[in-house]
């Protein structure tokens, strides 16, 4: 989830458990604590580009780390808020704010290691986009009114707004999944694994990606609230199997990095259509119908003992924007 929404929800949580006299400093503590979990964003190893991906939404987002993260946040904010709060109260509000972070990330689509260090499975509920203006605007509005008017019931309205948007996301996700299942059946495909994700900023246009046999397929699905469901046929590409295609490099850094990227990508690996040396994550693209990956690693079989470069392929040009908005608003209908 984006930082602004994280901060607002952290403020909502702290406000909800605060006493009337402590509400404003509680909001500061809760918002700040909710943001601290993303400190891992700044952890980099220049020599190992995949390291940052591995720690992203990892230990600072794990459930077992919540009390520790809250304590760190309380210690940092103590110097600012010690005249307004006891350390006990500050820790309570920091705990409330920090404890929201994992939830706000798991409702999005990247995946969060909730049970680190016991398992490295990433959980993603795929209910809202990482950035969703409608979702965030409602939370910001009701929280601002609650703070400005000192009306606690408005915070409960903000929580209700969140629940409604998540319920809508669950419904829309299921509708898109149903369309994906029907489309695959019409193609004669048996779905072995699949993932359904909202596209950026909305709960109307979805990206469905499934594996059938040794190939991966993606489609766009528009789940209009009043206009029914429209499927935008996408692309299919053969999967890349690291164990088969790169077996001769076992024991080398190249092979190890490919295995790490395979785990991070949940084995949805393809070659970039225009860059055959790039192995990309098929789950993400600028368009829901495209298998041009948003990111990938570049392989160099002549240099197998160096960590693989991690590359981004974000094309937000006019053509991409026009095609995306056409699908989102139902202007581009499939033939």
PDB file of C-alpha atoms in Angstrom, residues 26-300:
ATOM      1  CA  UNK A  26      -1.873   9.344  19.431  1.00  0.00           C
ATOM      2  CA  UNK A  27      -2.571  10.074  15.763  1.00  0.00           C
ATOM      3  CA  UNK A  28       1.015  11.235  15.257  1.00  0.00           C
ATOM      4  CA  UNK A  29       2.405   8.113  16.938  1.00  0.00           C
ATOM      5  CA  UNK A  30       0.120   5.740  15.068  1.00  0.00           C
ATOM      6  CA  UNK A  31       0.782   7.275  11.668  1.00  0.00           C
ATOM      7  CA  UNK A  32       4.535   7.325  12.204  1.00  0.00           C
ATOM      8  CA  UNK A  33       4.663   3.759  13.475  1.00  0.00           C
ATOM      9  CA  UNK A  34       2.680   2.524  10.494  1.00  0.00           C
ATOM     10  CA  UNK A  35       5.301   3.999   8.175  1.00  0.00           C
ATOM     11  CA  UNK A  36       8.357   2.642   9.977  1.00  0.00           C
ATOM     12  CA  UNK A  37       7.712  -0.918   8.771  1.00  0.00           C
ATOM     13  CA  UNK A  38       8.777   0.181   5.291  1.00  0.00           C
ATOM     14  CA  UNK A  39      12.301   1.035   6.456  1.00  0.00           C
ATOM     15  CA  UNK A  40      13.451  -2.125   4.675  1.00  0.00           C
ATOM     16  CA  UNK A  41      12.875  -0.258   1.412  1.00  0.00           C
ATOM     17  CA  UNK A  42      16.193   1.475   2.086  1.00  0.00           C
ATOM     18  CA  UNK A  43      18.152  -1.740   2.711  1.00  0.00           C
ATOM     19  CA  UNK A  44      20.309  -2.423  -0.339  1.00  0.00           C
ATOM     20  CA  UNK A  45      23.341  -4.451  -1.267  1.00  0.00           C
ATOM     21  CA  UNK A  46      24.733  -2.830  -4.420  1.00  0.00           C
ATOM     22  CA  UNK A  47      26.516  -6.050  -5.352  1.00  0.00           C
ATOM     23  CA  UNK A  48      23.323  -8.143  -5.004  1.00  0.00           C
ATOM     24  CA  UNK A  49      20.263  -6.519  -6.646  1.00  0.00           C
ATOM     25  CA  UNK A  50      17.890  -9.314  -5.598  1.00  0.00           C
ATOM     26  CA  UNK A  51      18.594  -8.777  -1.898  1.00  0.00           C
ATOM     27  CA  UNK A  52      16.295  -5.750  -1.678  1.00  0.00           C
ATOM     28  CA  UNK A  53      13.456  -7.725  -3.277  1.00  0.00           C
ATOM     29  CA  UNK A  54      13.914 -10.518  -0.761  1.00  0.00           C
ATOM     30  CA  UNK A  55      13.733  -8.231   2.287  1.00  0.00           C
ATOM     31  CA  UNK A  56      10.862  -6.177   0.844  1.00  0.00           C
ATOM     32  CA  UNK A  57       7.735  -6.937   2.898  1.00  0.00           C
ATOM     33  CA  UNK A  58       9.700  -9.494   4.868  1.00  0.00           C
ATOM     34  CA  UNK A  59      10.912  -9.299   8.474  1.00  0.00           C
ATOM     35  CA  UNK A  60       9.596  -5.796   9.261  1.00  0.00           C
ATOM     36  CA  UNK A  61       6.161  -6.938   8.043  1.00  0.00           C
ATOM     37  CA  UNK A  62       6.087 -10.260   9.901  1.00  0.00           C
ATOM     38  CA  UNK A  63       3.554 -10.759  12.661  1.00  0.00           C
ATOM     39  CA  UNK A  64       6.241 -11.722  15.190  1.00  0.00           C
ATOM     40  CA  UNK A  65       8.043  -8.424  14.566  1.00  0.00           C
ATOM     41  CA  UNK A  66       5.081  -6.199  15.438  1.00  0.00           C
ATOM     42  CA  UNK A  67       5.953  -5.726  19.159  1.00  0.00           C
ATOM     43  CA  UNK A  68       9.583  -5.003  18.237  1.00  0.00           C
ATOM     44  CA  UNK A  69       8.661  -2.578  15.477  1.00  0.00           C
ATOM     45  CA  UNK A  70       6.275  -0.773  17.792  1.00  0.00           C
ATOM     46  CA  UNK A  71       8.980  -0.483  20.439  1.00  0.00           C
ATOM     47  CA  UNK A  72      11.403   1.012  17.900  1.00  0.00           C
ATOM     48  CA  UNK A  73       8.743   3.479  16.796  1.00  0.00           C
ATOM     49  CA  UNK A  74       7.916   4.449  20.391  1.00  0.00           C
ATOM     50  CA  UNK A  75      11.598   4.991  21.193  1.00  0.00           C
ATOM     51  CA  UNK A  76      11.991   7.255  18.154  1.00  0.00           C
ATOM     52  CA  UNK A  77       8.868   9.304  18.874  1.00  0.00           C
ATOM     53  CA  UNK A  78       9.539   9.544  22.607  1.00  0.00           C
ATOM     54  CA  UNK A  79      11.805  12.533  22.039  1.00  0.00           C
ATOM     55  CA  UNK A  80       8.998  14.362  20.251  1.00  0.00           C
ATOM     56  CA  UNK A  81       5.961  13.261  22.242  1.00  0.00           C
ATOM     57  CA  UNK A  82       7.291  12.739  25.781  1.00  0.00           C
ATOM     58  CA  UNK A  83       5.640  15.951  26.987  1.00  0.00           C
ATOM     59  CA  UNK A  84       2.264  14.731  25.804  1.00  0.00           C
ATOM     60  CA  UNK A  85       2.280  10.994  26.462  1.00  0.00           C
ATOM     61  CA  UNK A  86       3.657   8.508  28.934  1.00  0.00           C
ATOM     62  CA  UNK A  87       5.903   5.891  27.365  1.00  0.00           C
ATOM     63  CA  UNK A  88       3.261   3.265  28.133  1.00  0.00           C
ATOM     64  CA  UNK A  89       0.619   5.181  26.174  1.00  0.00           C
ATOM     65  CA  UNK A  90       3.078   5.983  23.397  1.00  0.00           C
ATOM     66  CA  UNK A  91       3.913   2.300  23.022  1.00  0.00           C
ATOM     67  CA  UNK A  92       0.204   1.404  22.917  1.00  0.00           C
ATOM     68  CA  UNK A  93      -0.490   3.882  20.111  1.00  0.00           C
ATOM     69  CA  UNK A  94       2.651   2.851  18.259  1.00  0.00           C
ATOM     70  CA  UNK A  95       1.627  -0.783  18.581  1.00  0.00           C
ATOM     71  CA  UNK A  96      -1.835  -0.014  17.203  1.00  0.00           C
ATOM     72  CA  UNK A  97      -0.372   1.855  14.236  1.00  0.00           C
ATOM     73  CA  UNK A  98       2.415  -0.604  13.454  1.00  0.00           C
ATOM     74  CA  UNK A  99       0.010  -3.546  13.662  1.00  0.00           C
ATOM     75  CA  UNK A 100      -1.980  -2.201  10.696  1.00  0.00           C
ATOM     76  CA  UNK A 101       0.927  -2.321   8.269  1.00  0.00           C
ATOM     77  CA  UNK A 102       0.906  -6.034   7.478  1.00  0.00           C
ATOM     78  CA  UNK A 103      -2.835  -5.980   6.866  1.00  0.00           C
ATOM     79  CA  UNK A 104      -2.704  -2.995   4.524  1.00  0.00           C
ATOM     80  CA  UNK A 105      -0.021  -4.729   2.467  1.00  0.00           C
ATOM     81  CA  UNK A 106      -1.581  -8.196   2.419  1.00  0.00           C
ATOM     82  CA  UNK A 107      -4.805  -6.833   0.891  1.00  0.00           C
ATOM     83  CA  UNK A 108      -2.746  -5.733  -2.130  1.00  0.00           C
ATOM     84  CA  UNK A 109      -1.070  -7.934  -4.707  1.00  0.00           C
ATOM     85  CA  UNK A 110       2.704  -8.137  -4.193  1.00  0.00           C
ATOM     86  CA  UNK A 111       2.815 -10.558  -1.277  1.00  0.00           C
ATOM     87  CA  UNK A 112       3.883 -10.245   2.365  1.00  0.00           C
ATOM     88  CA  UNK A 113       5.861 -12.739   4.471  1.00  0.00           C
ATOM     89  CA  UNK A 114       3.515 -12.761   7.446  1.00  0.00           C
ATOM     90  CA  UNK A 115       5.034 -15.805   9.135  1.00  0.00           C
ATOM     91  CA  UNK A 116       8.744 -15.026   8.676  1.00  0.00           C
ATOM     92  CA  UNK A 117      11.090 -16.538   9.851  1.00  0.00           C
ATOM     93  CA  UNK A 118       9.157 -19.800  10.090  1.00  0.00           C
ATOM     94  CA  UNK A 119       8.018 -19.909   6.452  1.00  0.00           C
ATOM     95  CA  UNK A 120       8.908 -17.720   3.489  1.00  0.00           C
ATOM     96  CA  UNK A 121       5.475 -17.898   1.833  1.00  0.00           C
ATOM     97  CA  UNK A 122       4.181 -14.537   0.635  1.00  0.00           C
ATOM     98  CA  UNK A 123       0.497 -13.869   1.211  1.00  0.00           C
ATOM     99  CA  UNK A 124      -1.535 -11.580  -1.053  1.00  0.00           C
ATOM    100  CA  UNK A 125      -5.319 -11.234  -1.024  1.00  0.00           C
ATOM    101  CA  UNK A 126      -5.465  -9.140  -4.235  1.00  0.00           C
ATOM    102  CA  UNK A 127      -8.424  -7.006  -3.145  1.00  0.00           C
ATOM    103  CA  UNK A 128      -7.111  -3.515  -3.906  1.00  0.00           C
ATOM    104  CA  UNK A 129      -4.281  -2.044  -5.905  1.00  0.00           C
ATOM    105  CA  UNK A 130      -1.139  -0.775  -4.187  1.00  0.00           C
ATOM    106  CA  UNK A 131      -2.464   2.669  -5.115  1.00  0.00           C
ATOM    107  CA  UNK A 132      -6.257   3.068  -5.096  1.00  0.00           C
ATOM    108  CA  UNK A 133      -7.461   6.707  -5.055  1.00  0.00           C
ATOM    109  CA  UNK A 134     -11.088   5.897  -4.200  1.00  0.00           C
ATOM    110  CA  UNK A 135     -10.105   3.678  -1.287  1.00  0.00           C
ATOM    111  CA  UNK A 136      -7.576   6.166   0.069  1.00  0.00           C
ATOM    112  CA  UNK A 137      -9.722   9.261  -0.457  1.00  0.00           C
ATOM    113  CA  UNK A 138     -12.519   7.911   1.741  1.00  0.00           C
ATOM    114  CA  UNK A 139     -10.113   6.984   4.537  1.00  0.00           C
ATOM    115  CA  UNK A 140      -8.401  10.379   4.377  1.00  0.00           C
ATOM    116  CA  UNK A 141     -11.707  12.291   4.351  1.00  0.00           C
ATOM    117  CA  UNK A 142     -13.309  10.545   7.317  1.00  0.00           C
ATOM    118  CA  UNK A 143     -10.108  10.507   9.368  1.00  0.00           C
ATOM    119  CA  UNK A 144      -9.483  14.204   8.748  1.00  0.00           C
ATOM    120  CA  UNK A 145     -13.049  15.013   9.780  1.00  0.00           C
ATOM    121  CA  UNK A 146     -12.730  12.883  12.909  1.00  0.00           C
ATOM    122  CA  UNK A 147      -9.549  14.660  13.957  1.00  0.00           C
ATOM    123  CA  UNK A 148     -10.716  18.145  12.981  1.00  0.00           C
ATOM    124  CA  UNK A 149     -14.145  17.830  14.613  1.00  0.00           C
ATOM    125  CA  UNK A 150     -12.959  15.588  17.445  1.00  0.00           C
ATOM    126  CA  UNK A 151     -15.727  13.100  16.661  1.00  0.00           C
ATOM    127  CA  UNK A 152     -14.652   9.525  17.299  1.00  0.00           C
ATOM    128  CA  UNK A 153     -17.669   8.047  15.515  1.00  0.00           C
ATOM    129  CA  UNK A 154     -16.255   9.343  12.237  1.00  0.00           C
ATOM    130  CA  UNK A 155     -13.282   6.997  12.699  1.00  0.00           C
ATOM    131  CA  UNK A 156     -15.740   4.121  12.774  1.00  0.00           C
ATOM    132  CA  UNK A 157     -17.160   5.438   9.501  1.00  0.00           C
ATOM    133  CA  UNK A 158     -13.612   5.273   8.068  1.00  0.00           C
ATOM    134  CA  UNK A 159     -13.321   1.637   9.182  1.00  0.00           C
ATOM    135  CA  UNK A 160     -16.720   0.930   7.616  1.00  0.00           C
ATOM    136  CA  UNK A 161     -15.518   2.533   4.368  1.00  0.00           C
ATOM    137  CA  UNK A 162     -12.513   0.223   4.384  1.00  0.00           C
ATOM    138  CA  UNK A 163     -14.710  -2.814   4.967  1.00  0.00           C
ATOM    139  CA  UNK A 164     -17.011  -1.862   2.094  1.00  0.00           C
ATOM    140  CA  UNK A 165     -14.160  -1.349  -0.376  1.00  0.00           C
ATOM    141  CA  UNK A 166     -12.545  -4.655   0.615  1.00  0.00           C
ATOM    142  CA  UNK A 167     -15.870  -6.465   0.283  1.00  0.00           C
ATOM    143  CA  UNK A 168     -16.286  -4.985  -3.189  1.00  0.00           C
ATOM    144  CA  UNK A 169     -12.741  -6.065  -4.029  1.00  0.00           C
ATOM    145  CA  UNK A 170     -13.483  -9.623  -2.905  1.00  0.00           C
ATOM    146  CA  UNK A 171     -16.628  -9.696  -5.050  1.00  0.00           C
ATOM    147  CA  UNK A 172     -14.869  -8.247  -8.084  1.00  0.00           C
ATOM    148  CA  UNK A 173     -11.914 -10.615  -7.697  1.00  0.00           C
ATOM    149  CA  UNK A 174     -14.271 -13.586  -7.680  1.00  0.00           C
ATOM    150  CA  UNK A 175     -16.111 -12.304 -10.751  1.00  0.00           C
ATOM    151  CA  UNK A 176     -12.809 -11.902 -12.612  1.00  0.00           C
ATOM    152  CA  UNK A 177     -11.714 -15.374 -11.535  1.00  0.00           C
ATOM    153  CA  UNK A 178     -14.949 -16.832 -12.859  1.00  0.00           C
ATOM    154  CA  UNK A 179     -14.387 -15.128 -16.208  1.00  0.00           C
ATOM    155  CA  UNK A 180     -10.827 -16.488 -16.297  1.00  0.00           C
ATOM    156  CA  UNK A 181     -12.048 -20.036 -15.618  1.00  0.00           C
ATOM    157  CA  UNK A 182     -14.630 -19.797 -18.383  1.00  0.00           C
ATOM    158  CA  UNK A 183     -12.126 -18.323 -20.857  1.00  0.00           C
ATOM    159  CA  UNK A 184      -9.596 -21.060 -20.136  1.00  0.00           C
ATOM    160  CA  UNK A 185     -12.262 -23.735 -20.596  1.00  0.00           C
ATOM    161  CA  UNK A 186     -13.241 -22.250 -23.967  1.00  0.00           C
ATOM    162  CA  UNK A 187      -9.596 -22.519 -25.012  1.00  0.00           C
ATOM    163  CA  UNK A 188      -9.406 -26.115 -23.840  1.00  0.00           C
ATOM    164  CA  UNK A 189      -6.925 -25.204 -21.110  1.00  0.00           C
ATOM    165  CA  UNK A 190      -6.713 -26.861 -17.720  1.00  0.00           C
ATOM    166  CA  UNK A 191      -5.699 -24.275 -15.113  1.00  0.00           C
ATOM    167  CA  UNK A 192      -2.907 -25.626 -12.925  1.00  0.00           C
ATOM    168  CA  UNK A 193      -2.184 -22.375 -11.061  1.00  0.00           C
ATOM    169  CA  UNK A 194      -3.579 -18.895 -11.369  1.00  0.00           C
ATOM    170  CA  UNK A 195      -3.548 -15.413  -9.885  1.00  0.00           C
ATOM    171  CA  UNK A 196      -6.074 -12.594 -10.279  1.00  0.00           C
ATOM    172  CA  UNK A 197      -4.917  -9.057  -9.522  1.00  0.00           C
ATOM    173  CA  UNK A 198      -6.503  -5.596  -9.721  1.00  0.00           C
ATOM    174  CA  UNK A 199      -4.812  -3.203 -12.117  1.00  0.00           C
ATOM    175  CA  UNK A 200      -3.432   0.062 -10.822  1.00  0.00           C
ATOM    176  CA  UNK A 201      -5.860   2.432  -9.131  1.00  0.00           C
ATOM    177  CA  UNK A 202      -9.162   0.598  -9.556  1.00  0.00           C
ATOM    178  CA  UNK A 203     -11.300  -2.462  -8.856  1.00  0.00           C
ATOM    179  CA  UNK A 204     -12.894  -2.634 -12.304  1.00  0.00           C
ATOM    180  CA  UNK A 205     -10.115  -3.822 -14.620  1.00  0.00           C
ATOM    181  CA  UNK A 206      -8.331  -7.010 -13.529  1.00  0.00           C
ATOM    182  CA  UNK A 207      -5.361  -8.991 -14.763  1.00  0.00           C
ATOM    183  CA  UNK A 208      -5.849 -12.750 -14.787  1.00  0.00           C
ATOM    184  CA  UNK A 209      -2.798 -14.969 -15.218  1.00  0.00           C
ATOM    185  CA  UNK A 210      -2.853 -18.747 -15.306  1.00  0.00           C
ATOM    186  CA  UNK A 211      -0.534 -21.620 -16.062  1.00  0.00           C
ATOM    187  CA  UNK A 212      -1.672 -24.464 -18.286  1.00  0.00           C
ATOM    188  CA  UNK A 213       0.822 -27.116 -19.281  1.00  0.00           C
ATOM    189  CA  UNK A 214       4.176 -25.492 -19.968  1.00  0.00           C
ATOM    190  CA  UNK A 215       2.759 -22.073 -20.842  1.00  0.00           C
ATOM    191  CA  UNK A 216       1.377 -19.029 -19.080  1.00  0.00           C
ATOM    192  CA  UNK A 217      -1.576 -16.972 -20.325  1.00  0.00           C
ATOM    193  CA  UNK A 218      -2.860 -13.558 -19.334  1.00  0.00           C
ATOM    194  CA  UNK A 219      -6.062 -11.662 -20.072  1.00  0.00           C
ATOM    195  CA  UNK A 220      -7.738  -8.447 -19.043  1.00  0.00           C
ATOM    196  CA  UNK A 221     -11.145  -8.717 -17.394  1.00  0.00           C
ATOM    197  CA  UNK A 222     -13.403  -5.710 -16.926  1.00  0.00           C
ATOM    198  CA  UNK A 223     -15.893  -6.346 -14.143  1.00  0.00           C
ATOM    199  CA  UNK A 224     -18.251  -3.429 -14.606  1.00  0.00           C
ATOM    200  CA  UNK A 225     -20.607  -2.708 -11.737  1.00  0.00           C
ATOM    201  CA  UNK A 226     -23.580  -2.275 -14.052  1.00  0.00           C
ATOM    202  CA  UNK A 227     -22.291  -3.311 -17.495  1.00  0.00           C
ATOM    203  CA  UNK A 228     -21.412  -6.938 -16.873  1.00  0.00           C
ATOM    204  CA  UNK A 229     -18.088  -8.637 -17.591  1.00  0.00           C
ATOM    205  CA  UNK A 230     -15.855  -8.091 -20.598  1.00  0.00           C
ATOM    206  CA  UNK A 231     -12.802 -10.242 -21.346  1.00  0.00           C
ATOM    207  CA  UNK A 232      -9.918  -8.728 -23.275  1.00  0.00           C
ATOM    208  CA  UNK A 233      -7.938 -11.655 -24.740  1.00  0.00           C
ATOM    209  CA  UNK A 234      -4.264 -11.422 -23.930  1.00  0.00           C
ATOM    210  CA  UNK A 235      -1.073 -13.242 -24.702  1.00  0.00           C
ATOM    211  CA  UNK A 236       0.485 -16.606 -24.009  1.00  0.00           C
ATOM    212  CA  UNK A 237       4.153 -17.493 -23.664  1.00  0.00           C
ATOM    213  CA  UNK A 238       6.118 -20.641 -22.775  1.00  0.00           C
ATOM    214  CA  UNK A 239       7.322 -20.838 -19.206  1.00  0.00           C
ATOM    215  CA  UNK A 240      10.996 -20.800 -18.351  1.00  0.00           C
ATOM    216  CA  UNK A 241      12.076 -23.769 -16.240  1.00  0.00           C
ATOM    217  CA  UNK A 242      15.337 -22.932 -14.508  1.00  0.00           C
ATOM    218  CA  UNK A 243      16.163 -26.557 -13.692  1.00  0.00           C
ATOM    219  CA  UNK A 244      15.916 -27.501 -17.386  1.00  0.00           C
ATOM    220  CA  UNK A 245      17.299 -24.507 -19.248  1.00  0.00           C
ATOM    221  CA  UNK A 246      20.143 -23.595 -16.890  1.00  0.00           C
ATOM    222  CA  UNK A 247      21.048 -26.941 -15.307  1.00  0.00           C
ATOM    223  CA  UNK A 248      24.627 -26.757 -16.606  1.00  0.00           C
ATOM    224  CA  UNK A 249      25.228 -23.725 -14.362  1.00  0.00           C
ATOM    225  CA  UNK A 250      24.314 -25.380 -11.063  1.00  0.00           C
ATOM    226  CA  UNK A 251      26.622 -24.238  -8.291  1.00  0.00           C
ATOM    227  CA  UNK A 252      27.209 -20.869  -9.964  1.00  0.00           C
ATOM    228  CA  UNK A 253      25.862 -17.492  -8.858  1.00  0.00           C
ATOM    229  CA  UNK A 254      23.805 -17.224 -12.041  1.00  0.00           C
ATOM    230  CA  UNK A 255      21.880 -20.397 -11.207  1.00  0.00           C
ATOM    231  CA  UNK A 256      21.435 -19.449  -7.563  1.00  0.00           C
ATOM    232  CA  UNK A 257      20.077 -16.008  -8.489  1.00  0.00           C
ATOM    233  CA  UNK A 258      17.668 -17.513 -11.005  1.00  0.00           C
ATOM    234  CA  UNK A 259      16.351 -19.827  -8.301  1.00  0.00           C
ATOM    235  CA  UNK A 260      15.908 -16.854  -5.961  1.00  0.00           C
ATOM    236  CA  UNK A 261      14.024 -14.915  -8.627  1.00  0.00           C
ATOM    237  CA  UNK A 262      11.931 -17.993  -9.411  1.00  0.00           C
ATOM    238  CA  UNK A 263      10.897 -18.160  -5.753  1.00  0.00           C
ATOM    239  CA  UNK A 264      10.097 -14.443  -5.635  1.00  0.00           C
ATOM    240  CA  UNK A 265       8.043 -14.767  -8.837  1.00  0.00           C
ATOM    241  CA  UNK A 266       6.267 -17.931  -7.685  1.00  0.00           C
ATOM    242  CA  UNK A 267       7.653 -19.662 -10.810  1.00  0.00           C
ATOM    243  CA  UNK A 268       5.687 -17.445 -13.215  1.00  0.00           C
ATOM    244  CA  UNK A 269       8.809 -17.030 -15.344  1.00  0.00           C
ATOM    245  CA  UNK A 270       8.945 -16.037 -19.008  1.00  0.00           C
ATOM    246  CA  UNK A 271      11.488 -14.539 -21.368  1.00  0.00           C
ATOM    247  CA  UNK A 272      11.015 -10.900 -22.279  1.00  0.00           C
ATOM    248  CA  UNK A 273       9.559 -10.966 -25.832  1.00  0.00           C
ATOM    249  CA  UNK A 274      12.053  -8.363 -27.058  1.00  0.00           C
ATOM    250  CA  UNK A 275      14.998  -9.236 -24.796  1.00  0.00           C
ATOM    251  CA  UNK A 276      15.644 -13.003 -24.831  1.00  0.00           C
ATOM    252  CA  UNK A 277      18.369 -12.720 -22.173  1.00  0.00           C
ATOM    253  CA  UNK A 278      15.885 -11.282 -19.670  1.00  0.00           C
ATOM    254  CA  UNK A 279      13.836 -13.626 -17.482  1.00  0.00           C
ATOM    255  CA  UNK A 280      10.748 -11.781 -16.263  1.00  0.00           C
ATOM    256  CA  UNK A 281       7.845 -12.152 -13.846  1.00  0.00           C
ATOM    257  CA  UNK A 282       4.726 -12.911 -15.903  1.00  0.00           C
ATOM    258  CA  UNK A 283       2.356 -11.726 -13.169  1.00  0.00           C
ATOM    259  CA  UNK A 284       3.039  -8.023 -13.739  1.00  0.00           C
ATOM    260  CA  UNK A 285       2.910  -5.844 -16.839  1.00  0.00           C
ATOM    261  CA  UNK A 286       1.827  -2.334 -17.795  1.00  0.00           C
ATOM    262  CA  UNK A 287      -1.233  -3.786 -19.549  1.00  0.00           C
ATOM    263  CA  UNK A 288      -3.365  -6.660 -18.247  1.00  0.00           C
ATOM    264  CA  UNK A 289      -3.283  -8.306 -21.670  1.00  0.00           C
ATOM    265  CA  UNK A 290       0.489  -8.130 -22.096  1.00  0.00           C
ATOM    266  CA  UNK A 291       3.291 -10.508 -21.187  1.00  0.00           C
ATOM    267  CA  UNK A 292       5.992  -7.875 -21.427  1.00  0.00           C
ATOM    268  CA  UNK A 293       7.112  -8.087 -17.794  1.00  0.00           C
ATOM    269  CA  UNK A 294       7.422  -5.060 -15.543  1.00  0.00           C
ATOM    270  CA  UNK A 295      10.718  -6.396 -14.232  1.00  0.00           C
ATOM    271  CA  UNK A 296      13.201  -9.208 -14.626  1.00  0.00           C
ATOM    272  CA  UNK A 297      16.780 -10.373 -14.314  1.00  0.00           C
ATOM    273  CA  UNK A 298      19.284 -10.301 -17.140  1.00  0.00           C
ATOM    274  CA  UNK A 299      21.247 -13.494 -17.700  1.00  0.00           C
ATOM    275  CA  UNK A 300      24.783 -13.590 -19.064  1.00  0.00           C
TER     276      UNK A 300
END
